[in-house]
Amino acid sequence: MPARRIEHDMVRGAPVQIQVDGERVDAFLGETVAAALLVAGRLTLRRTVRRQRPRGVFCGMGLCFDCAIVVDGQPNIRACVTPVRGDMRVETIQDRDDV
Ligand code: FES
């Protein structure tokens, strides 16, 4: 089951769209990239280099790096502590060995 946003008593930022692996994903200013990706049903954000095991949001507070993604060409950005921007290009790391 995909994650859902809290609907009651929430003040959200403006709606925006980010580009994730070439697809548009709805998000709101003020939320993290991880939150937008979880709501979009994207649970695997990278794979381990050697065994290609899936990794995603684990600690949710910037400590484990399991949520590392590429943002605007810059690798190893932690999705759980990175706020959404409207013009953001995100790549999940599926089979790269250079990051
Ligand atoms: S989920 Fe652990 S650093 Fe993002």
Tab-separated table of C-alpha atoms and ligand atoms in Angstrom:
chain	number	residue	atom	x	y	z
A	1	MET	CA	0.000	0.000	0.000
A	2	PRO	CA	1.483	3.373	-0.954
A	3	ALA	CA	2.009	5.990	1.726
A	4	ARG	CA	-0.549	8.765	2.039
A	5	ARG	CA	-0.308	12.391	3.038
A	6	ILE	CA	-2.002	13.542	6.229
A	7	GLU	CA	-5.181	15.286	5.106
A	8	HIS	CA	-6.546	16.936	8.258
A	9	ASP	CA	-5.364	20.199	9.783
A	10	MET	CA	-2.363	20.511	7.482
A	11	VAL	CA	-1.033	23.703	5.998
A	12	ARG	CA	0.851	22.793	2.830
A	13	GLY	CA	3.117	24.720	0.565
A	14	ALA	CA	2.265	25.324	-3.052
A	15	PRO	CA	1.759	22.263	-5.253
A	16	VAL	CA	4.667	21.581	-7.584
A	17	GLN	CA	5.858	18.778	-9.780
A	18	ILE	CA	9.278	17.197	-9.712
A	19	GLN	CA	10.751	14.974	-12.379
A	20	VAL	CA	11.701	11.492	-11.160
A	21	ASP	CA	13.441	9.174	-13.607
A	22	GLY	CA	11.792	11.149	-16.388
A	23	GLU	CA	8.261	11.018	-14.947
A	24	ARG	CA	6.374	13.851	-13.289
A	25	VAL	CA	5.562	13.379	-9.594
A	26	ASP	CA	3.258	15.655	-7.605
A	27	ALA	CA	4.721	17.264	-4.489
A	28	PHE	CA	4.249	20.256	-2.202
A	29	LEU	CA	6.808	22.858	-1.249
A	30	GLY	CA	7.907	22.220	2.310
A	31	GLU	CA	7.897	18.448	2.116
A	32	THR	CA	10.939	16.283	1.544
A	33	VAL	CA	11.741	14.470	-1.660
A	34	ALA	CA	11.362	11.227	0.306
A	35	ALA	CA	7.787	12.126	1.269
A	36	ALA	CA	6.869	12.872	-2.345
A	37	LEU	CA	8.458	9.630	-3.548
A	38	LEU	CA	6.763	7.503	-0.895
A	39	VAL	CA	3.354	8.942	-1.746
A	40	ALA	CA	4.096	8.227	-5.408
A	41	GLY	CA	4.725	4.584	-4.485
A	42	ARG	CA	8.446	4.700	-5.180
A	43	LEU	CA	9.891	2.724	-2.317
A	44	THR	CA	13.205	1.641	-3.859
A	45	LEU	CA	15.444	4.681	-4.165
A	46	ARG	CA	18.741	2.946	-4.820
A	47	ARG	CA	20.319	-0.501	-5.018
A	48	THR	CA	23.442	-1.766	-3.344
A	49	VAL	CA	26.430	-1.856	-5.668
A	50	ARG	CA	27.495	-5.466	-5.289
A	51	ARG	CA	24.266	-7.396	-4.764
A	52	GLN	CA	21.752	-4.921	-6.206
A	53	ARG	CA	19.583	-5.144	-3.110
A	54	PRO	CA	16.854	-2.497	-2.856
A	55	ARG	CA	17.197	0.350	-0.385
A	56	GLY	CA	14.791	3.129	0.501
A	57	VAL	CA	13.814	5.351	3.407
A	58	PHE	CA	15.053	3.664	6.581
A	59	CYS	CA	15.957	6.153	9.317
A	60	GLY	CA	14.117	9.104	7.806
A	61	MET	CA	16.433	11.595	9.503
A	62	GLY	CA	19.595	11.782	7.446
A	63	LEU	CA	21.777	9.209	9.184
A	64	CYS	CA	21.810	5.981	7.163
A	65	PHE	CA	22.104	7.165	3.511
A	66	ASP	CA	19.766	4.372	2.384
A	67	CYS	CA	17.679	7.030	0.625
A	68	ALA	CA	20.568	8.362	-1.492
A	69	ILE	CA	19.415	9.681	-4.862
A	70	VAL	CA	20.762	11.913	-7.612
A	71	VAL	CA	19.363	15.464	-7.687
A	72	ASP	CA	20.103	17.652	-10.696
A	73	GLY	CA	23.087	15.453	-11.508
A	74	GLN	CA	24.562	15.569	-8.015
A	75	PRO	CA	24.859	12.068	-6.467
A	76	ASN	CA	24.433	10.933	-2.868
A	77	ILE	CA	21.713	13.397	-1.913
A	78	ARG	CA	19.615	12.142	0.991
A	79	ALA	CA	15.963	12.243	-0.040
A	80	CYS	CA	14.739	12.287	3.561
A	81	VAL	CA	16.379	15.618	4.404
A	82	THR	CA	16.136	17.346	1.031
A	83	PRO	CA	13.216	19.717	0.508
A	84	VAL	CA	11.285	19.635	-2.743
A	85	ARG	CA	11.836	22.351	-5.350
A	86	GLY	CA	9.619	22.775	-8.344
A	87	ASP	CA	12.299	22.458	-10.979
A	88	MET	CA	14.031	19.471	-9.411
A	89	ARG	CA	15.252	16.493	-11.466
A	90	VAL	CA	15.577	13.341	-9.387
A	91	GLU	CA	17.103	10.029	-10.415
A	92	THR	CA	16.827	6.931	-8.331
A	93	ILE	CA	19.989	4.839	-8.411
A	94	GLN	CA	19.080	1.514	-9.971
A	95	ASP	CA	22.193	0.232	-11.666
A	96	ARG	CA	24.889	2.867	-11.447
A	97	ASP	CA	28.196	1.902	-9.914
A	98	ASP	CA	29.643	5.406	-9.977
A	99	VAL	CA	27.619	6.701	-7.034
B	1	FES	S1	16.475	7.400	5.241
B	1	FES	FE1	18.337	7.353	6.352
B	1	FES	S2	19.457	9.036	5.515
B	1	FES	FE2	17.525	9.126	4.536
